[in-house]
Amino acid sequence: MADKLIIFDTTLRDGEQSPGASMTKDEKLRIARQLERMRVDVIEAGFAASSNGDFEAVRAIADAVRESTICSLARANDRDIARAAEALKGAARSRIHTFIATSELHMEKKLRMTREQVLEQATLAVRFARNLTDDIEFSPEDGYRSDMDFLARVVEAVIKEGARTINIPDTVGYAIPELYGNFIKTLREKVPNSDQAVWSVHCHNDLGMAVANSLAGVKIGGARQIECTINGLGERAGNCSLEEVVMALKTRRDYFGLDLGIDPSQIVPASRLVSQTTGFVVQPNKAVVGANAFAHASGIHQDGVLKARDTYEIMRAEDVGWSANKIVLGKLSGRNAFKQRLQELGVALESEAEVNAAFVRFKDLADRKNEIFDEDIIALVMDESVTQDHEHFRLVSLAQHSETGERPHARVVFAAGDQEFSAESDGNGPVDASLRAIESKVQSGAEMILYSVNAITSGSTESQGEVTVRLQHAGRVVNGVGADPDIVVASAKAYLSALNKLQSKVERVAAQG
Ligand code: KIV
Ligand code: ZN
C-alpha cells in the first residue's frame, strides 16, 4: 500500500502574512469551508494569540469545519499555547503548532537567547501543550539554516515530550532541492526517535523553488506532510503553492508513489476565491490555476490537442476544476435557484434578510450582465458582507463625465458611519477623479501603492471588473477589493474598502519577528 501524504494548508495563517492580504473572519471562514470541500487534511486557521481578530477567526473555523483538522500557530510559550487551545476548543480534531527559532542568527540577533535556553523553552512548550492536546506540531523556525547537531537535539527533545509532527521550515527560501532533501534525510537519521513523528516540509519561495524544495523533502528526505498555500500566497515571494505541489504529486504518482486525500476539482474554485478575497491576482501563466494554463495558442499545439489531447496536455483542465467556470444563473433565475447556488458555493448567509438583500443585488447585476458566473456571485456576496457588517465607508452613488479633449470630472456620494457626504473632483481619468473626490473629504493621507483592474470572468468586456487598491499608511499596508461591471464604480468601492481596513485597528504580533 502507498504511503499517505498529508496536505497542511496555511493560506489563512502564513498566507495572510502577505502585506495587504489580511482577511476578515467571514472571509476566512468562507475559505476554510472551501479547503474542507477540497479535503485538505489540516487547515492552519490562524495564530490565535496574535490578535483578538485572529482568535475569533480560529474559533469560528474550529466550530464550523468538521472534516479537516484545525490548527493554530503559537509561539513556544504557555500564554500563546493556552490561547490556541482555547480557540480550538470546538474543533472535531485540533492541532497546536508551536515554534521557536533555532538558527544561530535568529537565536542571537532576534531572540537574544543561548542554545540551551532555546532547547529548554522548546521542551517546556511542548510539555505544556501536551496537557492540552494529543496533536502537537513543532517547528524550529529558520530550521534549514540551523546547525544540524543542535537541531537534532531540539527535535529529539520535543519528540520525547510528545510532538507528533516535526516541521522543518526553510523560512527565508534559501534552500536548493537536492540540499534540502538531503538535509531532512540526514536530520532524520541523526534523531534517534525520528520514527515517532511525521516529518513535514515548509518552504518559502524567495528563489522560486518552494515547490521543488518541498517535493525533494518528500522524495529524498522522506517527509510525509507538505505545508502550502493556495496560489502560493505568503510572506515576501510566498509559500509552496498547493495547486502546483498537489498536481505534481498526482500527475507524477508513478515517481512519487504517494496517495493524497485532496479533491483536485476544487482547486480552481479555491484559487479564485482566495484571489478574489485578497485582491492578489493570479498571473495568467501560473501553473494549474493561471488563465493560460490550459490555453493553446500555437497552431501546431492546437492541431495536436484536437487529434490527441495528451500530445500537449499532461493534466485535464476539468480535473482541476476549470469546468466550474460555467454560467450558472441569469436574469430569469429565481430566489430559490440563487439560494441553492449560494449553498453549493459554501456561502452561509446567516438570515433570510441577508439572502433577500443579496438576491436584490443579484437581480440588479443580472439586469446589467447577461451571464452570471460563480465568481460574480462570490464577488456580490463579499460586497454584501462589506455593506452589512460594521463597515464605516460605503458607496452610495457615483457620476462621472469624460470626453476626449476634456479633463474628466466625478461626483461621488458615500456614507461614513451615519453621515452622507458628496464630493467632487477632476482628475487624469474618471477613476483618478473619483478617488480624488473621496480623498478630498476623508483626508486619510494614505499612499496608494497598487491599483489593478482585472476581469472577474475571462473572455468578454461584459465581465465585471474587479479592482484592487493597496494603501499604505503609518506602517500598515491594506488591500481593498471592489467589483462592478463599471470599473469606475468598482474602483470607488475598492478605495472605500481599503479605507475601511485602514480604519480598523489591528494589533498583531508577527509570526516571524
Ligand atoms: O516560515 C516559517 O518558519 C514559519 C514558521 C512559523 C513555521 O512560518
Ligand atoms: Zn512560513
Coordinates of N, CA and C in Angstrom, one line a residue, residues 174-332:
Y174 N 15.9 29.8 1.2 CA 17.3 29.8 0.8 C 17.7 28.4 0.2
A175 N 16.9 27.4 0.4 CA 17.3 26.0 0.1 C 17.3 25.8 -1.4
I176 N 18.0 24.7 -1.8 CA 18.1 24.1 -3.1 C 17.6 22.7 -3.0
P177 N 16.8 22.3 -4.0 CA 16.0 21.0 -3.8 C 16.9 19.8 -3.3
E178 N 18.0 19.5 -3.9 CA 18.7 18.4 -3.5 C 19.3 18.5 -2.1
L179 N 19.8 19.8 -1.8 CA 20.4 20.0 -0.5 C 19.3 19.9 0.6
Y180 N 18.1 20.5 0.3 CA 17.1 20.5 1.3 C 16.6 19.0 1.6
G181 N 16.4 18.3 0.5 CA 16.0 16.9 0.7 C 17.0 16.1 1.5
N182 N 18.3 16.3 1.2 CA 19.4 15.6 2.0 C 19.4 16.1 3.4
F183 N 19.1 17.4 3.6 CA 19.2 17.9 5.0 C 18.1 17.2 5.9
I184 N 17.0 17.0 5.3 CA 15.9 16.3 6.1 C 16.3 14.8 6.3
K185 N 16.8 14.2 5.3 CA 17.2 12.8 5.4 C 18.2 12.6 6.5
T186 N 19.3 13.5 6.4 CA 20.4 13.4 7.4 C 19.8 13.7 8.8
L187 N 19.0 14.7 8.9 CA 18.4 15.0 10.2 C 17.6 13.9 10.8
R188 N 16.8 13.2 10.0 CA 16.0 12.1 10.5 C 16.9 11.0 10.9
E189 N 18.0 10.8 10.2 CA 19.0 9.7 10.6 C 19.6 10.0 12.0
K190 N 19.8 11.3 12.2 CA 20.5 11.7 13.5 C 19.6 11.7 14.7
V191 N 18.3 11.8 14.5 CA 17.4 11.9 15.6 C 17.0 10.5 16.0
P192 N 17.3 10.0 17.2 CA 17.1 8.6 17.5 C 15.6 8.2 17.5
N193 N 14.7 9.1 17.9 CA 13.3 8.8 18.0 C 12.5 9.3 16.8
S194 N 13.2 9.5 15.7 CA 12.6 10.2 14.5 C 11.4 9.4 14.0
D195 N 11.3 8.1 14.2 CA 10.2 7.3 13.7 C 8.9 7.6 14.5
Q196 N 9.0 8.3 15.6 CA 7.8 8.6 16.4 C 7.0 9.8 15.9
A197 N 7.5 10.4 14.8 CA 6.9 11.7 14.3 C 6.7 11.6 12.8
V198 N 5.7 12.4 12.4 CA 5.6 12.6 10.9 C 6.5 13.8 10.6
W199 N 7.3 13.7 9.5 CA 8.1 14.8 9.2 C 7.5 15.7 8.1
S200 N 7.7 17.0 8.2 CA 6.9 17.9 7.4 C 7.9 18.9 6.8
V201 N 7.5 19.4 5.6 CA 8.3 20.5 5.0 C 7.5 21.8 4.8
H202 N 8.2 22.9 4.9 CA 7.5 24.2 4.9 C 8.5 25.1 4.2
C203 N 8.3 25.4 2.9 CA 9.3 26.1 2.1 C 8.7 27.5 1.6
H204 N 9.6 28.5 1.7 CA 9.2 29.8 1.2 C 9.9 29.9 -0.2
N205 N 9.3 30.9 -1.0 CA 9.6 30.8 -2.4 C 10.5 31.9 -2.9
D206 N 11.4 32.4 -2.0 CA 12.3 33.6 -2.4 C 13.1 33.3 -3.6
L207 N 13.5 32.1 -3.9 CA 14.3 31.8 -5.1 C 13.5 31.0 -6.1
G208 N 12.1 31.0 -5.9 CA 11.2 30.4 -6.8 C 11.3 28.9 -6.8
M209 N 11.8 28.3 -5.6 CA 12.0 26.8 -5.6 C 11.2 26.2 -4.5
A210 N 10.2 26.9 -4.0 CA 9.4 26.3 -2.8 C 8.8 25.0 -3.2
V211 N 8.2 24.9 -4.4 CA 7.5 23.6 -4.7 C 8.6 22.5 -4.9
A212 N 9.7 22.9 -5.7 CA 10.7 21.9 -5.9 C 11.4 21.4 -4.6
N213 N 11.6 22.4 -3.7 CA 12.2 22.0 -2.4 C 11.3 21.1 -1.6
S214 N 10.0 21.4 -1.6 CA 9.0 20.6 -0.9 C 9.0 19.2 -1.4
L215 N 9.0 19.1 -2.7 CA 9.0 17.7 -3.4 C 10.3 16.9 -3.1
A216 N 11.4 17.7 -3.0 CA 12.7 17.0 -2.7 C 12.6 16.5 -1.2
G217 N 12.0 17.4 -0.4 CA 11.9 17.0 1.1 C 11.1 15.7 1.2
V218 N 10.2 15.5 0.3 CA 9.3 14.3 0.4 C 10.1 13.1 -0.3
K219 N 10.6 13.3 -1.4 CA 11.3 12.2 -2.2 C 12.6 11.8 -1.6
I220 N 13.5 12.8 -1.3 CA 14.8 12.4 -0.7 C 14.7 12.3 0.8
G221 N 14.0 13.3 1.4 CA 14.0 13.3 2.9 C 13.1 12.4 3.6
G222 N 12.0 12.0 2.8 CA 11.1 11.1 3.5 C 10.0 11.8 4.2
A223 N 9.8 13.1 4.0 CA 8.7 13.9 4.7 C 7.4 13.3 4.2
R224 N 6.4 13.4 5.1 CA 5.1 12.9 4.7 C 4.0 14.0 5.0
Q225 N 4.4 15.2 5.2 CA 3.5 16.3 5.2 C 4.1 17.5 4.5
I226 N 3.3 18.2 3.7 CA 3.7 19.4 3.0 C 2.9 20.5 3.4
E227 N 3.5 21.6 3.8 CA 2.8 22.9 4.2 C 2.8 23.8 3.0
C228 N 1.6 24.3 2.6 CA 1.5 25.0 1.4 C 0.3 26.0 1.5
T229 N 0.2 26.9 0.5 CA -0.9 27.8 0.5 C -1.6 27.9 -0.9
I230 N -2.8 28.3 -1.0 CA -3.5 28.5 -2.3 C -2.8 29.6 -3.0
N231 N -2.5 29.4 -4.3 CA -1.9 30.4 -5.1 C -0.5 30.8 -4.6
G232 N 0.1 30.0 -3.7 CA 1.4 30.3 -3.2 C 1.5 31.5 -2.4
L233 N 0.3 32.0 -1.9 CA 0.3 33.2 -1.1 C 1.2 33.1 0.1
G234 N 1.8 34.2 0.5 CA 2.6 34.2 1.7 C 3.6 35.3 1.8
E235 N 4.3 35.4 2.9 CA 5.3 36.4 3.2 C 6.2 36.6 1.9
R236 N 6.6 37.8 1.6 CA 7.5 38.1 0.5 C 7.1 37.4 -0.8
A237 N 7.9 36.4 -1.3 CA 7.6 35.8 -2.5 C 6.7 34.6 -2.3
G238 N 6.2 34.4 -1.1 CA 5.1 33.4 -0.9 C 5.7 32.0 -0.4
N239 N 4.7 31.1 -0.4 CA 5.0 29.8 0.1 C 4.9 28.8 -1.1
C240 N 5.1 27.5 -0.7 CA 4.9 26.4 -1.7 C 3.4 26.5 -2.1
S241 N 3.2 26.4 -3.4 CA 1.8 26.6 -3.9 C 1.1 25.2 -3.9
L242 N -0.1 25.2 -3.2 CA -0.8 23.9 -3.0 C -1.2 23.3 -4.4
E243 N -1.7 24.1 -5.3 CA -2.2 23.6 -6.5 C -1.0 22.9 -7.3
E244 N 0.2 23.5 -7.3 CA 1.3 23.0 -8.0 C 1.8 21.7 -7.4
V245 N 2.0 21.8 -6.1 CA 2.6 20.6 -5.4 C 1.6 19.4 -5.5
V246 N 0.3 19.7 -5.3 CA -0.7 18.6 -5.4 C -0.7 18.0 -6.8
M247 N -0.7 18.8 -7.8 CA -0.8 18.3 -9.1 C 0.5 17.6 -9.6
A248 N 1.6 18.0 -9.0 CA 2.9 17.3 -9.3 C 2.8 15.9 -8.7
L249 N 2.3 15.8 -7.5 CA 2.3 14.5 -6.9 C 1.3 13.6 -7.5
K250 N 0.2 14.2 -8.0 CA -0.9 13.4 -8.6 C -0.4 13.0 -10.1
T251 N 0.1 14.0 -10.8 CA 0.4 13.7 -12.2 C 1.6 12.7 -12.3
R252 N 2.5 12.9 -11.3 CA 3.7 12.0 -11.4 C 3.7 11.0 -10.2
R253 N 2.5 10.5 -10.0 CA 2.4 9.4 -9.0 C 3.3 8.2 -9.3
D254 N 3.6 8.0 -10.6 CA 4.5 7.0 -11.0 C 5.8 7.1 -10.3
Y255 N 6.2 8.4 -10.1 CA 7.5 8.7 -9.5 C 7.5 8.8 -8.0
F256 N 6.4 9.5 -7.5 CA 6.4 9.7 -6.0 C 5.7 8.6 -5.3
G257 N 4.7 7.9 -5.9 CA 4.1 6.8 -5.3 C 3.4 7.1 -4.0
L258 N 2.8 8.3 -3.9 CA 2.1 8.7 -2.6 C 0.6 8.9 -2.9
D259 N -0.2 8.6 -1.9 CA -1.7 8.9 -2.0 C -2.0 10.2 -1.3
L260 N -2.9 11.0 -1.9 CA -3.4 12.2 -1.3 C -4.9 12.2 -1.2
G261 N -5.4 12.8 -0.1 CA -6.8 12.9 0.1 C -7.5 14.0 -0.7
I262 N -6.8 14.9 -1.3 CA -7.3 16.1 -2.0 C -8.2 15.8 -3.2
D263 N -9.3 16.6 -3.2 CA -10.2 16.5 -4.4 C -9.7 17.6 -5.3
P264 N -9.1 17.3 -6.4 CA -8.5 18.3 -7.3 C -9.5 19.2 -8.0
S265 N -10.7 18.7 -8.1 CA -11.7 19.5 -8.8 C -12.1 20.8 -8.1
Q266 N -11.6 20.9 -6.8 CA -11.9 22.1 -6.0 C -10.8 23.1 -6.1
I267 N -9.7 22.8 -6.8 CA -8.5 23.6 -6.8 C -8.8 25.0 -7.5
V268 N -9.4 25.0 -8.7 CA -9.6 26.3 -9.3 C -10.6 27.2 -8.6
P269 N -11.7 26.6 -8.1 CA -12.6 27.4 -7.2 C -11.9 28.0 -6.0
A270 N -11.0 27.2 -5.4 CA -10.3 27.7 -4.2 C -9.3 28.8 -4.6
S271 N -8.7 28.6 -5.8 CA -7.7 29.7 -6.2 C -8.5 31.0 -6.5
R272 N -9.6 30.9 -7.1 CA -10.4 32.1 -7.5 C -10.9 32.8 -6.2
L273 N -11.4 31.9 -5.2 CA -11.9 32.5 -4.0 C -10.8 33.3 -3.3
V274 N -9.6 32.7 -3.2 CA -8.5 33.4 -2.5 C -8.1 34.6 -3.2
S275 N -8.0 34.5 -4.5 CA -7.6 35.7 -5.3 C -8.7 36.8 -5.2
Q276 N -10.0 36.5 -5.2 CA -11.0 37.5 -5.1 C -11.0 38.1 -3.7
T277 N -10.8 37.3 -2.7 CA -10.9 37.8 -1.4 C -9.7 38.7 -1.0
T278 N -8.5 38.3 -1.5 CA -7.3 39.1 -1.1 C -7.0 40.2 -2.1
G279 N -7.5 40.1 -3.3 CA -7.1 41.0 -4.4 C -5.8 40.7 -5.0
F280 N -5.2 39.6 -4.6 CA -3.9 39.1 -5.2 C -4.2 38.4 -6.5
V281 N -4.0 39.0 -7.6 CA -4.3 38.5 -8.9 C -3.4 37.3 -9.3
V282 N -3.9 36.3 -9.9 CA -3.1 35.1 -10.3 C -2.5 35.4 -11.7
Q283 N -1.2 35.3 -11.8 CA -0.6 35.6 -13.1 C -1.1 34.6 -14.2
P284 N -1.4 35.1 -15.4 CA -2.0 34.2 -16.4 C -1.2 32.9 -16.7
N285 N 0.1 33.0 -16.6 CA 0.9 31.8 -17.0 C 1.2 30.9 -15.7
K286 N 0.5 31.1 -14.6 CA 0.8 30.3 -13.4 C 0.3 28.9 -13.7
A287 N 1.1 28.0 -13.3 CA 0.8 26.5 -13.5 C -0.5 26.2 -12.8
V288 N -1.3 25.4 -13.5 CA -2.6 24.8 -13.0 C -3.7 25.8 -12.9
V289 N -3.5 27.0 -12.2 CA -4.7 27.9 -12.0 C -4.6 29.2 -12.8
G290 N -3.5 29.4 -13.6 CA -3.4 30.6 -14.4 C -4.4 30.5 -15.6
A291 N -4.9 31.7 -16.0 CA -5.9 31.7 -17.1 C -5.4 31.0 -18.4
N292 N -4.0 31.0 -18.6 CA -3.5 30.4 -19.8 C -3.0 29.0 -19.6
A293 N -3.2 28.4 -18.3 CA -2.5 27.2 -18.0 C -3.0 26.0 -19.0
F294 N -4.2 26.2 -19.5 CA -4.6 25.1 -20.5 C -4.9 25.7 -21.8
A295 N -4.4 26.9 -22.1 CA -4.8 27.5 -23.4 C -3.7 27.2 -24.4
H296 N -4.1 26.8 -25.6 CA -3.1 26.5 -26.6 C -3.2 27.5 -27.7
A297 N -2.2 28.4 -27.9 CA -2.3 29.4 -28.9 C -1.7 29.0 -30.2
S298 N -0.6 28.3 -30.2 CA 0.1 28.0 -31.5 C -0.7 27.0 -32.3
G299 N -0.7 27.2 -33.6 CA -1.5 26.3 -34.5 C -1.0 24.8 -34.3
I300 N 0.3 24.6 -34.2 CA 0.8 23.2 -34.1 C 0.2 22.6 -32.9
H301 N 0.2 23.3 -31.7 CA -0.3 22.7 -30.5 C -1.8 22.5 -30.6
Q302 N -2.5 23.5 -31.1 CA -4.0 23.3 -31.2 C -4.3 22.1 -32.1
D303 N -3.6 21.9 -33.2 CA -3.8 20.8 -34.1 C -3.6 19.5 -33.3
G304 N -2.5 19.5 -32.6 CA -2.1 18.3 -31.8 C -3.1 17.9 -30.8
V305 N -3.6 18.9 -30.0 CA -4.6 18.6 -29.0 C -5.9 18.1 -29.5
L306 N -6.3 18.7 -30.7 CA -7.5 18.2 -31.3 C -7.4 16.8 -31.7
K307 N -6.2 16.4 -32.2 CA -6.1 15.0 -32.6 C -5.9 14.0 -31.5
A308 N -5.1 14.4 -30.5 CA -5.0 13.6 -29.3 C -4.5 14.5 -28.2
R309 N -5.4 14.6 -27.2 CA -5.2 15.6 -26.1 C -3.8 15.5 -25.4
D310 N -3.4 14.3 -25.2 CA -2.1 14.1 -24.4 C -0.9 14.5 -25.2
T311 N -1.0 14.9 -26.5 CA 0.2 15.4 -27.2 C 0.8 16.6 -26.5
Y312 N -0.1 17.5 -26.0 CA 0.4 18.7 -25.3 C -0.2 18.9 -23.9
E313 N -1.0 18.0 -23.4 CA -1.6 18.2 -22.1 C -1.3 17.1 -21.2
I314 N -0.7 17.4 -20.0 CA -0.4 16.3 -19.1 C -1.5 16.2 -18.0
M315 N -2.4 17.2 -17.9 CA -3.5 17.2 -16.9 C -4.7 17.6 -17.7
R316 N -5.9 17.3 -17.2 CA -7.1 17.7 -17.8 C -7.6 18.9 -17.0
A317 N -8.0 20.0 -17.8 CA -8.5 21.2 -17.2 C -9.6 20.9 -16.3
E318 N -10.5 20.1 -16.7 CA -11.7 19.8 -15.9 C -11.4 19.1 -14.6
D319 N -10.3 18.3 -14.6 CA -9.9 17.6 -13.3 C -9.5 18.6 -12.2
V320 N -9.0 19.7 -12.6 CA -8.6 20.7 -11.5 C -9.7 21.8 -11.3
G321 N -10.9 21.6 -12.0 CA -12.0 22.4 -11.6 C -12.2 23.6 -12.6
W322 N -11.6 23.5 -13.8 CA -11.9 24.6 -14.7 C -13.3 24.6 -15.2
S323 N -13.9 23.5 -15.3 CA -15.3 23.4 -15.8 C -16.3 24.1 -14.8
A324 N -15.8 24.4 -13.6 CA -16.7 25.0 -12.6 C -17.0 26.5 -13.1
N325 N -16.1 26.9 -14.0 CA -16.4 28.3 -14.5 C -17.4 28.3 -15.6
K326 N -18.7 28.0 -15.2 CA -19.7 28.0 -16.2 C -20.8 29.0 -15.8
I327 N -21.7 29.3 -16.8 CA -22.8 30.2 -16.5 C -23.7 29.5 -15.6
V328 N -24.0 30.1 -14.4 CA -24.8 29.3 -13.5 C -26.2 30.0 -13.4
L329 N -26.3 31.2 -13.5 CA -27.6 31.9 -13.3 C -27.8 33.1 -14.3
G330 N -29.0 33.5 -14.4 CA -29.2 34.6 -15.3 C -30.4 35.4 -14.8
K331 N -30.8 36.3 -15.7 CA -31.9 37.3 -15.3 C -33.2 36.6 -14.8
L332 N -33.5 35.4 -15.4 CA -34.7 34.8 -15.1 C -34.6 33.9 -13.9

